Structures are given as structure tokens and as C-alpha cells.
Coordinates of C-alpha atoms and ligand atoms in Angstrom, one line a residue:
M203 CA 77.1 103.0 133.3
S204 CA 75.7 101.4 130.2
T205 CA 74.8 103.4 127.1
E206 CA 72.2 100.8 126.2
N207 CA 69.9 102.5 128.6
A208 CA 70.2 105.8 126.7
V209 CA 66.9 107.0 125.4
K210 CA 65.8 110.2 123.9
P211 CA 62.8 111.6 125.8
E212 CA 59.7 111.9 123.6
W213 CA 59.0 115.4 124.9
D214 CA 61.3 118.3 124.3
P215 CA 63.3 118.8 127.5
A216 CA 64.2 122.4 126.6
N217 CA 60.6 123.5 126.8
K218 CA 58.8 120.8 128.9
L219 CA 61.2 119.7 131.5
Y220 CA 59.2 116.8 132.9
P221 CA 56.8 114.3 131.3
P222 CA 53.1 115.4 131.7
E223 CA 52.1 112.6 134.1
F224 CA 54.9 113.5 136.5
E225 CA 54.0 117.2 136.2
R226 CA 50.5 116.4 137.2
R227 CA 51.7 114.2 140.1
Y228 CA 54.1 116.8 141.5
R229 CA 51.5 119.6 141.3
E230 CA 48.7 117.5 142.9
A231 CA 51.0 116.5 145.8
G232 CA 51.7 120.3 146.3
Y233 CA 55.5 119.9 145.6
W234 CA 55.1 122.3 142.7
T235 CA 53.4 125.6 143.2
D236 CA 52.9 128.7 141.1
D237 CA 55.9 130.4 142.7
T238 CA 58.5 131.6 140.2
F239 CA 61.9 133.3 140.6
A240 CA 60.6 136.4 138.7
Q241 CA 58.7 137.3 141.8
L242 CA 61.2 136.1 144.4
L243 CA 62.6 139.5 145.3
D244 CA 59.4 141.5 145.0
V245 CA 57.7 139.0 147.4
A246 CA 60.7 139.1 149.8
A247 CA 60.9 142.9 149.8
S248 CA 57.2 143.2 150.6
Q249 CA 57.6 140.8 153.5
Y250 CA 61.0 141.8 154.8
G251 CA 61.7 145.2 153.2
S252 CA 63.8 146.6 156.0
N253 CA 65.7 143.4 156.9
E254 CA 69.4 143.3 156.0
A255 CA 69.5 141.2 152.8
V256 CA 73.1 141.4 151.5
V257 CA 76.4 142.3 153.1
G258 CA 79.8 142.2 151.3
L259 CA 82.1 144.1 149.1
N260 CA 80.9 145.3 145.7
W261 CA 82.6 145.2 142.3
A262 CA 84.7 148.2 143.3
G263 CA 85.8 146.8 146.7
S264 CA 83.4 149.1 148.7
E265 CA 81.6 147.8 151.7
I266 CA 77.9 147.2 151.1
R267 CA 74.9 146.7 153.3
W268 CA 71.6 146.5 151.4
T269 CA 68.1 145.9 152.8
Y270 CA 65.6 143.8 150.9
K271 CA 64.0 147.0 149.6
E272 CA 67.4 148.3 148.4
V273 CA 68.3 145.1 146.6
L274 CA 64.9 145.2 144.9
D275 CA 65.5 148.9 143.8
R276 CA 68.8 147.9 142.5
A277 CA 67.4 144.9 140.7
I278 CA 64.8 147.1 139.1
D279 CA 67.6 149.4 137.9
I280 CA 69.7 146.7 136.5
G281 CA 66.7 145.0 134.9
A282 CA 65.9 148.2 133.1
Q283 CA 69.5 148.4 131.8
L284 CA 69.4 144.7 130.8
S285 CA 66.2 145.5 128.8
R286 CA 68.0 148.3 127.0
A287 CA 70.8 145.9 126.2
G288 CA 68.2 143.7 124.4
V289 CA 67.6 141.1 127.1
T290 CA 63.9 140.1 126.9
V291 CA 61.7 137.4 128.4
R292 CA 63.3 133.9 128.0
S293 CA 66.6 135.3 126.6
R294 CA 69.6 133.8 128.3
V295 CA 72.2 135.8 130.2
L296 CA 75.6 134.2 131.2
V297 CA 76.6 135.4 134.6
Q298 CA 80.2 135.2 135.7
L299 CA 80.7 137.0 139.0
P300 CA 82.8 136.4 142.1
N301 CA 81.4 136.5 145.7
I302 CA 80.5 140.2 145.6
A303 CA 77.3 141.8 146.9
D304 CA 76.2 142.8 143.4
F305 CA 75.6 139.1 142.6
V306 CA 72.2 139.2 144.3
P307 CA 70.6 142.2 142.6
V308 CA 72.1 141.0 139.2
V309 CA 70.5 137.6 139.5
A310 CA 67.3 139.0 140.9
A311 CA 67.2 141.5 137.9
I312 CA 67.6 138.8 135.3
F313 CA 64.9 136.6 136.9
R314 CA 62.6 139.7 137.4
I315 CA 62.5 140.5 133.7
G316 CA 61.8 136.8 132.9
A317 CA 65.3 136.1 131.4
I318 CA 67.2 133.0 132.1
P319 CA 70.6 133.2 133.9
L320 CA 73.3 130.7 133.2
F321 CA 75.5 130.4 136.3
S322 CA 79.1 130.2 135.5
I323 CA 81.7 130.4 138.3
P324 CA 84.9 132.6 138.3
A325 CA 87.1 129.6 137.7
H326 CA 85.6 128.8 134.3
R327 CA 87.9 129.7 131.5
R328 CA 87.7 130.0 127.7
D329 CA 86.9 126.3 127.0
A330 CA 84.0 126.1 129.4
L331 CA 82.7 129.6 128.7
G332 CA 82.9 129.1 124.9
S333 CA 81.0 125.9 125.2
F334 CA 78.3 127.5 127.4
I335 CA 77.9 130.3 124.9
E336 CA 77.6 127.9 122.0
A337 CA 75.1 125.7 123.8
A338 CA 72.9 128.4 125.4
E339 CA 73.3 131.3 122.9
P340 CA 73.1 134.0 125.6
V341 CA 72.1 137.5 124.4
A342 CA 74.2 139.1 127.1
I343 CA 77.0 138.3 129.6
V344 CA 77.2 140.0 133.0
T345 CA 80.6 140.1 134.5
V346 CA 83.1 142.2 136.5
G347 CA 86.3 143.8 135.4
R348 CA 89.5 142.7 137.1
Y349 CA 88.9 140.6 140.2
G350 CA 91.5 138.7 142.1
D351 CA 94.0 137.3 139.6
C352 CA 91.6 137.3 136.7
D353 CA 90.6 140.1 134.2
H354 CA 87.1 138.9 133.4
R355 CA 86.6 141.6 130.8
K356 CA 89.7 140.4 128.9
L357 CA 88.6 136.7 129.5
M358 CA 85.2 137.4 127.8
R359 CA 86.9 139.2 124.9
E360 CA 89.2 136.3 124.3
T361 CA 86.4 133.8 124.7
L362 CA 84.1 135.6 122.2
L363 CA 86.9 135.9 119.6
E364 CA 86.7 132.1 119.5
T365 CA 82.9 131.8 119.0
E366 CA 80.5 132.9 116.4
Y367 CA 78.2 134.5 118.9
R368 CA 78.2 138.2 119.8
P369 CA 76.3 138.6 123.1
Q370 CA 76.4 142.0 124.7
V371 CA 79.1 142.0 127.4
L372 CA 77.9 144.1 130.4
V373 CA 80.5 144.9 133.1
L374 CA 79.5 146.0 136.6
A375 CA 80.2 149.7 137.1
E376 CA 78.8 152.8 138.8
D377 CA 76.0 152.8 136.2
P378 CA 75.5 150.0 137.5
L379 CA 76.3 148.3 134.1
E380 CA 78.4 149.4 131.2
F381 CA 78.6 148.0 127.7
E382 CA 81.9 146.5 126.8
V383 CA 82.7 147.4 123.2
L384 CA 84.2 144.3 121.8
D385 CA 85.8 145.6 118.7
S386 CA 88.0 148.1 120.5
P387 CA 90.5 147.0 123.1
T388 CA 89.7 149.5 125.8
D389 CA 86.3 151.2 125.2
S390 CA 83.3 150.7 127.2
V391 CA 80.2 152.8 127.3
S392 CA 77.4 153.1 129.8
V393 CA 74.1 151.5 129.1
P394 CA 71.4 154.1 128.9
R395 CA 68.8 153.8 131.6
H396 CA 65.1 153.3 131.1
T397 CA 63.1 156.0 132.7
H398 CA 60.3 153.7 133.7
T399 CA 60.2 150.6 135.8
V400 CA 59.7 147.3 134.1
P401 CA 57.1 145.1 136.0
A402 CA 58.1 141.7 137.1
A403 CA 57.6 139.0 134.4
A404 CA 55.2 136.2 134.9
P405 CA 56.7 133.0 133.5
E406 CA 55.0 129.6 133.7
P407 CA 56.1 127.8 136.9
T408 CA 57.0 124.7 134.9
E409 CA 59.2 126.7 132.4
L410 CA 63.0 126.8 132.4
A411 CA 64.1 129.2 135.1
F412 CA 67.9 129.0 134.8
L413 CA 70.8 126.9 133.6
Q414 CA 73.2 125.4 136.2
V415 CA 76.5 123.9 135.3
S416 CA 77.3 120.2 135.9
G417 CA 80.2 119.4 138.3
G418 CA 81.1 116.6 135.9
T419 CA 84.7 115.4 136.2
T420 CA 85.2 114.7 132.5
G421 CA 85.1 117.1 129.6
V422 CA 83.5 120.6 129.7
P423 CA 80.6 121.0 132.0
K424 CA 77.1 120.2 130.7
L425 CA 74.2 122.7 131.1
I426 CA 71.4 121.7 133.5
P427 CA 67.9 123.0 132.8
R428 CA 66.1 123.8 136.1
S429 CA 62.5 124.9 136.3
H430 CA 60.9 127.4 138.6
A431 CA 58.5 125.0 140.2
A432 CA 61.0 122.2 140.8
Y433 CA 63.8 124.5 142.2
H434 CA 61.4 126.6 144.3
Y435 CA 60.4 123.3 146.0
T436 CA 63.9 122.5 146.9
L437 CA 64.3 126.0 148.5
R438 CA 61.1 125.7 150.5
R439 CA 62.2 122.3 151.8
S440 CA 65.7 123.5 152.5
V441 CA 64.3 126.4 154.6
E442 CA 62.4 123.9 156.7
I443 CA 65.1 121.2 157.0
C444 CA 67.9 123.7 157.7
N445 CA 65.8 125.9 159.9
V446 CA 66.5 129.0 157.9
T447 CA 64.7 132.1 159.4
Q448 CA 64.9 135.9 159.4
A449 CA 67.6 135.5 162.0
T450 CA 69.9 133.4 159.7
R451 CA 73.1 135.1 158.8
F452 CA 74.6 133.0 156.0
L453 CA 78.3 133.2 155.0
V454 CA 79.0 132.5 151.3
V455 CA 82.5 131.1 151.2
I456 CA 82.3 128.8 148.2
P457 CA 81.6 130.3 144.7
C458 CA 78.2 132.0 145.0
A459 CA 76.8 130.7 141.7
H460 CA 77.5 127.1 142.5
N461 CA 74.4 125.1 143.1
F462 CA 75.4 124.2 146.7
A463 CA 75.8 127.9 147.5
M464 CA 72.6 128.8 145.7
S465 CA 70.2 126.3 147.1
S466 CA 71.4 123.8 149.8
P467 CA 70.1 125.8 151.7
G468 CA 72.1 128.6 150.1
I469 CA 71.5 132.2 149.0
L470 CA 68.1 131.7 147.5
S471 CA 66.6 129.9 150.6
V472 CA 68.0 132.6 152.8
L473 CA 66.3 135.3 150.6
L474 CA 63.1 133.3 150.7
A475 CA 63.2 133.3 154.5
G476 CA 64.2 136.9 155.0
G477 CA 67.7 136.2 156.4
T478 CA 71.0 137.9 155.5
V479 CA 73.5 136.8 152.9
V480 CA 77.1 137.7 153.7
M481 CA 79.5 137.4 150.8
C482 CA 83.0 136.3 151.7
P483 CA 85.4 137.8 149.1
D484 CA 88.0 135.1 149.3
P485 CA 88.1 131.5 150.6
M486 CA 90.9 132.0 153.2
P487 CA 89.8 130.8 156.6
S488 CA 91.3 134.1 158.2
T489 CA 88.9 136.2 156.0
A490 CA 86.0 134.0 156.8
F491 CA 86.7 133.9 160.5
E492 CA 86.9 137.7 160.7
L493 CA 83.5 137.9 159.0
V494 CA 82.0 135.2 161.2
E495 CA 82.9 137.3 164.2
R496 CA 82.0 140.7 162.8
E497 CA 78.7 139.7 161.1
K498 CA 77.6 137.1 163.8
I499 CA 77.3 134.4 161.2
T500 CA 75.0 131.6 162.1
L501 CA 75.3 129.3 159.0
V502 CA 78.1 128.5 156.6
S503 CA 78.4 126.0 153.7
L504 CA 81.8 124.4 153.1
V505 CA 83.3 121.8 150.9
P506 CA 85.5 119.3 152.8
P507 CA 88.9 120.7 151.9
L508 CA 87.8 124.1 153.3
L509 CA 86.4 122.4 156.4
M510 CA 89.8 120.7 156.9
L511 CA 91.5 124.1 156.8
W512 CA 88.9 125.6 159.2
L513 CA 89.6 122.7 161.6
A514 CA 93.3 123.2 161.3
M515 CA 93.2 127.0 161.7
S516 CA 90.5 127.4 164.4
G517 CA 92.9 126.9 167.3
K518 CA 95.3 129.5 165.8
S519 CA 92.7 132.2 165.4
A520 CA 91.6 134.6 168.1
A521 CA 88.3 135.2 166.2
D522 CA 85.1 134.6 168.1
L523 CA 83.2 132.0 166.2
S524 CA 80.6 131.3 168.8
S525 CA 77.7 132.7 166.7
L526 CA 77.9 129.7 164.4
E527 CA 74.9 127.4 164.8
V528 CA 75.3 125.1 161.8
I529 CA 78.2 124.2 159.5
N530 CA 76.8 122.6 156.4
V531 CA 79.4 120.4 154.6
G532 CA 79.0 118.8 151.2
G533 CA 80.3 118.6 147.6
A534 CA 82.7 115.7 148.2
A535 CA 83.4 113.0 150.7
L536 CA 84.0 114.2 154.3
A537 CA 86.0 111.8 156.4
A538 CA 84.0 110.7 159.5
E539 CA 87.1 111.4 161.6
A540 CA 86.9 115.1 160.5
A541 CA 83.1 115.2 160.8
A542 CA 83.5 114.1 164.5
R543 CA 85.7 117.1 165.2
V544 CA 83.2 119.8 164.0
G545 CA 81.0 119.8 167.1
P546 CA 83.8 119.9 169.7
T547 CA 85.9 122.4 167.7
F548 CA 83.2 125.0 166.8
G549 CA 80.5 124.2 169.3
C550 CA 77.9 123.9 166.6
T551 CA 75.9 121.3 164.6
L552 CA 77.3 119.7 161.6
Q553 CA 74.9 119.1 158.7
Q554 CA 76.1 116.9 155.9
V555 CA 74.7 117.5 152.5
F556 CA 75.0 115.3 149.5
G557 CA 73.6 117.1 146.5
M558 CA 74.1 117.7 142.8
A559 CA 73.3 120.5 140.4
E560 CA 71.2 118.0 138.5
G561 CA 68.7 117.7 141.4
L562 CA 68.7 115.2 144.3
V563 CA 69.7 116.8 147.6
N564 CA 70.2 114.7 150.8
Y565 CA 70.6 116.3 154.2
T566 CA 71.3 114.9 157.6
R567 CA 68.6 116.5 159.8
L568 CA 69.6 118.9 162.5
D569 CA 68.1 116.6 165.2
D570 CA 69.7 113.4 163.9
R571 CA 71.8 111.5 166.4
S572 CA 75.4 112.7 166.3
D573 CA 76.8 109.3 165.2
V574 CA 74.4 109.4 162.2
I575 CA 75.4 112.9 161.3
I576 CA 79.1 111.9 161.5
N577 CA 78.7 108.7 159.5
S578 CA 76.2 109.5 156.8
Q579 CA 75.4 112.1 154.1
G580 CA 71.7 112.4 154.9
Y581 CA 68.6 111.3 153.2
P582 CA 66.6 112.9 150.4
L583 CA 64.9 116.3 150.9
S584 CA 61.6 115.0 149.5
P585 CA 59.5 111.9 150.2
A586 CA 58.9 111.8 146.5
D587 CA 62.6 111.3 145.7
E588 CA 63.0 107.8 144.3
I589 CA 66.4 106.0 144.8
K590 CA 67.7 102.9 143.1
I591 CA 71.0 101.3 144.3
L592 CA 72.2 99.0 141.6
N593 CA 75.1 96.7 140.7
E594 CA 77.0 97.8 137.7
D595 CA 75.0 95.2 135.6
G596 CA 71.8 97.0 136.6
T597 CA 70.5 94.4 139.1
P598 CA 69.5 95.7 142.6
T599 CA 72.1 95.3 145.3
T600 CA 71.2 93.5 148.5
E601 CA 69.8 96.1 151.0
G602 CA 72.6 97.8 152.8
E603 CA 75.3 96.9 150.2
P604 CA 77.0 99.6 148.2
G605 CA 75.9 100.1 144.6
V606 CA 75.5 102.7 141.9
L607 CA 73.0 105.4 142.7
W608 CA 70.1 106.2 140.3
T609 CA 67.5 108.8 141.2
R610 CA 64.3 110.4 139.9
G611 CA 62.0 112.9 141.6
P612 CA 60.2 116.3 141.7
Y613 CA 63.3 118.4 141.2
T614 CA 65.9 116.0 139.5
I615 CA 66.3 116.8 135.8
R616 CA 65.3 114.4 133.0
G617 CA 68.0 115.5 130.6
Y618 CA 70.7 118.0 130.0
L619 CA 70.3 121.0 127.7
G620 CA 70.5 119.9 124.1
G621 CA 70.0 116.2 125.0
V622 CA 73.8 115.7 125.7
G623 CA 74.8 113.2 128.3
A624 CA 71.8 111.0 127.6
D625 CA 73.6 107.9 128.9
S626 CA 73.3 109.2 132.4
F627 CA 69.5 108.7 132.2
D628 CA 67.7 105.3 132.0
E629 CA 64.5 104.5 130.2
E630 CA 62.4 105.3 133.3
G631 CA 63.9 108.8 133.6
F632 CA 66.3 108.0 136.5
Y633 CA 69.5 110.0 136.6
C634 CA 72.9 108.4 137.5
P635 CA 75.4 110.9 139.0
G636 CA 78.2 108.2 139.1
D637 CA 78.2 107.9 142.9
I638 CA 78.5 104.7 144.8
V639 CA 76.2 104.7 147.9
R640 CA 74.9 102.4 150.6
R641 CA 71.7 102.8 152.6
L642 CA 72.2 102.5 156.4
P643 CA 69.5 100.8 158.5
S644 CA 68.4 104.3 159.6
G645 CA 67.5 105.1 155.9
H646 CA 70.4 107.5 155.6
L647 CA 72.7 107.3 152.6
R648 CA 76.5 106.9 152.9
V649 CA 78.5 108.0 149.9
E650 CA 81.2 105.3 149.4
G651 CA 82.9 107.1 146.5
R652 CA 82.5 107.6 142.8
I653 CA 82.4 104.8 140.3
S654 CA 86.0 105.8 139.2
D655 CA 87.4 106.4 142.7
H656 CA 87.9 102.7 143.6
I657 CA 91.5 101.6 143.3
N658 CA 91.8 98.1 141.8
R659 CA 95.1 96.8 143.2
A660 CA 95.8 93.3 141.7
G661 CA 92.0 92.6 141.8
E662 CA 91.6 93.8 145.4
K663 CA 89.2 96.9 145.5
I664 CA 90.3 99.7 147.8
S665 CA 88.0 102.5 148.7
A666 CA 90.1 105.7 148.7
E667 CA 87.7 107.2 151.2
E668 CA 88.2 104.4 153.8
I669 CA 92.0 104.9 153.8
E670 CA 91.7 108.7 153.9
N671 CA 89.4 108.5 156.8
H672 CA 92.1 106.7 158.8
I673 CA 94.9 109.0 157.8
V674 CA 93.1 112.2 158.7
A675 CA 92.7 111.0 162.2
L676 CA 96.4 111.5 162.7
P677 CA 96.9 114.8 164.6
Q678 CA 99.8 115.9 162.4
V679 CA 97.7 115.5 159.2
V680 CA 95.4 118.3 157.8
D681 CA 94.0 116.4 154.8
A682 CA 94.6 113.2 152.8
A683 CA 93.7 111.9 149.4
V684 CA 94.4 108.4 148.2
V685 CA 94.5 107.8 144.4
G686 CA 95.5 105.0 142.1
V687 CA 98.1 105.0 139.4
T688 CA 98.7 102.4 136.7
D689 CA 101.3 99.8 137.7
P690 CA 102.8 97.2 135.4
R691 CA 102.7 94.5 138.0
L692 CA 99.6 95.2 140.1
G693 CA 97.4 96.8 137.4
E694 CA 97.0 99.8 139.8
R695 CA 98.8 100.7 143.0
S696 CA 97.8 103.3 145.6
C697 CA 99.4 106.5 146.6
A698 CA 98.5 108.6 149.7
F699 CA 98.8 112.4 149.2
I700 CA 99.0 114.1 152.5
V701 CA 98.9 117.7 153.7
A702 CA 100.7 117.9 157.0
Q703 CA 100.2 120.4 159.7
P704 CA 102.6 123.3 159.2
G705 CA 106.0 122.4 160.6
K706 CA 105.1 118.7 161.0
V707 CA 106.9 116.0 159.2
I708 CA 105.4 112.6 158.3
S709 CA 107.0 109.7 156.5
H710 CA 105.7 106.8 154.4
S711 CA 106.8 104.3 157.0
E712 CA 105.1 106.2 159.8
I713 CA 101.8 106.3 157.9
N714 CA 102.0 102.6 157.0
G715 CA 102.9 101.6 160.5
Y716 CA 99.9 103.5 161.8
L717 CA 97.5 102.0 159.3
R718 CA 98.7 98.5 160.2
D719 CA 98.2 99.3 163.8
R720 CA 94.6 100.2 162.9
G721 CA 94.2 96.7 161.6
L722 CA 94.1 97.5 157.8
A723 CA 94.6 94.7 155.4
N724 CA 98.0 94.6 153.7
Y725 CA 96.7 95.4 150.3
K726 CA 95.1 98.6 151.6
I727 CA 98.3 100.0 152.9
P728 CA 99.4 102.8 150.4
D729 CA 102.3 101.8 148.1
Q730 CA 103.6 105.4 148.1
T731 CA 103.2 108.6 150.2
I732 CA 103.6 112.1 148.9
V733 CA 103.4 115.1 151.2
R734 CA 102.1 118.4 149.7
E735 CA 101.6 121.8 151.1
H736 CA 98.1 121.9 149.6
F737 CA 96.0 119.9 147.2
P738 CA 94.9 120.9 143.7
V739 CA 91.2 121.8 143.8
T740 CA 88.4 122.3 141.2
G741 CA 86.7 125.6 140.6
V742 CA 84.4 125.2 143.5
G743 CA 87.2 124.0 145.9
K744 CA 86.6 120.3 145.8
L745 CA 89.7 118.1 145.7
S746 CA 90.7 117.4 142.2
R747 CA 91.6 113.7 142.1
R748 CA 92.1 114.0 138.4
A749 CA 95.0 116.5 138.9
L750 CA 96.5 114.2 141.5
R751 CA 96.3 111.1 139.2
K752 CA 97.9 113.2 136.4
E753 CA 100.7 114.2 138.7
L754 CA 101.2 110.7 139.9
A755 CA 101.2 109.3 136.3
S756 CA 103.9 111.9 135.3
I757 CA 106.0 111.0 138.4
A758 CA 105.7 107.3 137.4
E759 CA 106.7 108.1 133.8
D760 CA 109.8 110.0 135.0
Q761 CA 110.7 107.1 137.2
E762 CA 110.4 104.7 134.3
L763 CA 112.6 106.9 132.2
G764 CA 115.1 107.1 135.0
L765 CA 114.6 110.9 135.5
R766 CA 113.5 110.4 139.1
T767 CA 114.1 107.8 141.7
Ligands
LIG293 C1 80.3 112.9 148.8 N1 80.2 113.3 147.6 C2 79.4 114.4 147.4 C3 78.9 114.5 149.7 C4 78.2 116.1 146.6 C5 74.6 120.5 147.7 C6 75.8 119.9 148.0 C7 76.7 119.6 147.0 C8 76.4 119.9 145.6 C9 77.4 119.6 144.6 C10 75.2 120.5 145.3 C11 78.7 115.0 148.4 N2 79.7 113.4 149.9 N3 78.3 115.1 150.8 O1 74.9 120.8 144.1 O2 73.1 121.3 146.0 C12 79.6 114.8 144.9 C13 78.9 113.6 144.3 C14 77.8 114.3 143.4 C15 78.6 115.5 142.9 C16 77.7 116.7 142.5 C17 74.3 120.8 146.3 N4 78.0 116.1 147.9 N5 79.1 115.1 146.2 O3 78.5 119.3 144.9 O4 76.9 119.2 140.9 O5 79.8 112.9 143.5 O6 77.0 119.6 143.3 O7 77.3 113.6 142.4 O8 79.0 120.2 141.9 O9 79.4 115.9 144.0 O10 78.5 117.8 142.3 P1 77.8 119.2 142.0

């Protein structure tokens, strides 16, 4: 990516998120409507009042089943408390909640009073939270007490000690919110309730609706300003493309505030269509399988490492998974070999989704041919999504050849909050997520990797994904990740990290013999193989290549120092 392209937009992206001529264009074409998230739940409750909206555990671990009407009542209650806590129209509220039922009414409440949620996920810690607070200056934080292995109350205290800002910290409780008193180590007080109902706010559809968090692999995440009109469009399209209806029962296994879980098609599309959101309290396949059976789940969104576990565990589970209609997989590269096993294993349709919190979402369509679904990551959600596939020097690649993806369209951002990361945008407003893609003759995109995922072994370029794809076809393998490490002789050499099926052993020479049999060139054969019980993952559960590279570099260093052989 070249920084020469970096330009500062002449409009203020914090207030006007798109240039006026594009705003006009997207409105005229009907992509943008007057719908806003402030009315989302009021509209849904008037249409689907008695439908089951949310199922899951609440903050206290109690089983919850709320209808649309009940979620709205709760959102009104929480909204009133937020108002008492000083949250007004356009003020920002940092939300850090695990996959609990309360997430839905909390988010609906923030939207309803016209405030702007900032969606953090439970894995975010002091460095990320502190940077969000400094960049977004929220007036309040909504979180939970202890959940899993994290005391979020304590985490917020510690985070705020390191910043100059003093947002109100509101912790979910019976009330349903209580103030956290920051100067005292233990106190919290309940937030007095309003006696009257606050009407739903009426923001401009083109205004900032919420802040998402970038999945960026370097530094702390950047904040992504998404507007009502642009995001609402992605939801309406996702409802159509993913065939979300009142009968949809969607299991949320990945962190609920992640853009994928929110919108592709995600929680918000399900709420738009009157379906049911079922919160899975932990990502273990056994927990999810139980819920699929009990709640007759029809749709689930998974990141590839989770899908690999589902594939490995399905034969060992007695749970009835036959209600599943679609498994939606995205967030990172899915090996075609694994994709091909979804249909036969679960008896349902695989839908690949290649999306990003900054905007562009590609889906394979439910009626695409199965070889296309297995071998591609779909095509854009909108006919107005513009795609450029360029060489690293900025010239277009020959059609069908891999290149760096740049995109612009009716829901892709034109800049990050505060103008940071400007070198990811070119002078025409196209955004570069750092992915290498190729367009197939069918028009579908294939993600070939990220700019930094290619291993350069003595000048020969190796696609990590290609090798992984071969390795996961082995029956004794659950998952594989190929990464590069600096090598004094080759520049970079390759290492295959492997998760084997429980009780199975697999050796370096076995892997290499097998890859040779598959006709792989010599330079593509991994120089090293390391077997692990599981892989390090990011907060949302994607494979962390960065952690593997770090591990590999430290092994190499030890070897150089003679500490390891
Ligand atoms: C390969 N890489 C993929 C895929 C995302 C839907 C789905 C995912 C996200 C998401 C999302 C990929 N194959 N199928 O927001 O709405 C990698 C790319 C991309 C980055 C974005 C959604 N699907 N990726 O994962 O903002 O590298 O969003 O640029 O977290 O994930 O990450 P993030």
C-alpha cells in the first residue's frame, strides 16, 4: 500500500460520512432510505410483537426468552436509565458485553435514545479500551460484572485509571443498570429510573449511527464510523440474500458485537425480519450443538477455526443438528477441502461470506452451484459496490489474476474516525483492506490471502492458504496454518502448524511425503512442522498468524542460541 495515495477528504467524515454527490447517488438509487436504528426495535415490535426475539442467558446466568414486545419494554427501561446517567442524543456509549441476552435490549436502548454505541468485544483489554475511550470520548460505558474469566468491572476501573476521561460506568444488574462508583473499590449504586417513557429519537439517516472496531492486525483497532442509511442497506440486502425470515433461528457463537455477528446477516438482520436470536454463552462446539438441538437453530455464523472444530466434533456428538439450514462461514480463509465437507456432514448449505467492518460484504448465494460455493468467497452484496484489483504498483491486474483489493460503495466507509489510517484510502475514496483477491470467471471473488501472508522463500512466493488447503484434507488433521519465519539462508522459510485429531500422531516426513504425492513443487513443501493442541486465536476467534509467527521466531532464536535443537 502506498502512502502517496493518502488524501484528507475535504468534508468532515465525523459528521458527513460520504461526499455529497455519492450521498445523492445512493439515495436516488434507493440504496439509502430514511430508516434509522433509533426506530429499529419500535418497528419490529409493532410488526412482530409476540414473536420470540431473544433467547439466552442473562448477565446473572438466568435463562431468558423475550418476545419483541418484551425486548422493546426493556430497551425503553434501559434507555430511561441511560438518560438519567447523562446519555443524550449523539453521545457515545462504549458497550462491552459477552453473548448474553441483555446485549439486544442494551443496544436497542442506546440506538433508541439517539446515542451512538461503540462496539467493543469481551477480548478487548486496557490498551484497546483506553484508545477507544480517548478517540470516541464516550459519556458512558455499559458492561457486565464478572463473566467467564474476566472481571469487566475491574477491567473498566483499571482502564479508566489510565485515561483522563471519566465516563459513567454502568453495570448490568436487576435494576437493570447500576452505576459503578469509580473512586471506591467496591461501591455501586442503582441508577434512578425515569418515571416517563422517552420517545424514540429521530436522527438523520446519513448521520453516524455507531462505531465499529477494525479487525486490523497491527496496532490497536481503529474506529469505524457507520451511518444509519448505509448500514441499514446492508441489513436489508442480507435479509434477501441469506433468506432471513420470521422462521429464522440464528445462533450467535462468535462475539455478538463483532460486525460479522451483527450484520452478515447477523443479529440486526434477524431482528429486521422478525426471527429469533439465540445467544450461545461460550464458543465450545458441545454448548453450541446442545443449543442447535434444543432451539431448532436454522442459521449459524462461524469463523473457520470454529467450523473446523464443528466438523471434527460432529461425529462424536449425539445432538440432533438436522434443523440447520445454512452455515455461514467468514472472517478468514476457509480451506476448500473443509468447505466441501460442510454439506455432507451437516446436511445443510454452506454460505461463504467475505466481509469487513469497514463495509464491503461478499456472499456466495444460496442457489450458487456447490463447486462455486466451495471455491469462492462470494460476490458483493450490492450492484453499486465498486471493486479494483491492482498490482502492488497500482496498475490493474490482468482479469482473473490475483491482486490487491480496493473497494468503494454505498456502505463502505470513506475514512476512519479522526482521520487515522488515511493511507488505506486512495484519492477516489476506494478503501484497501489489505486482501489479495482474484475474480473467477463466474464473477465471484476468491480471497488468496493477505498482502503479508505470502511467504517469500528464496524469491519463490508461497501462498499459505494453498498449502493449508492440502494439509486439512488429511483425515488425521483438524486444522493447519502455514506461516513464514526469517531464515538466514532463504530469506524466509515455511512452517506448517498442525492441530491433529485427538489421539492421532502426524510427523513432518508424513506431511511432506503426502504433499509431494499431491504434486506440490519442492519449494512449497514446509521446511518445518509443529503439532499443537490448538491454535492461538484473535478476540473474534480467527487464527492469529501473528502469534504463530512470534512463536516461530522465538523458537528460531532459541535454536540459534543453542537452547533448543
Ligand atoms: C478470507 N478472509 C476473510 C473470508 C473476512 C462478515 C464476515 C467477516 C467479517 C470480518 C465481517 C473472509 N475469507 N471469507 O465484518 O461483516 C478477512 C479479510 C478482511 C478482514 C475483515 C463481516 N472474511 N476476511 O471478518 O473487519 O482479511 O470483518 O479484510 O473483522 O477479515 O475483518 P473484520
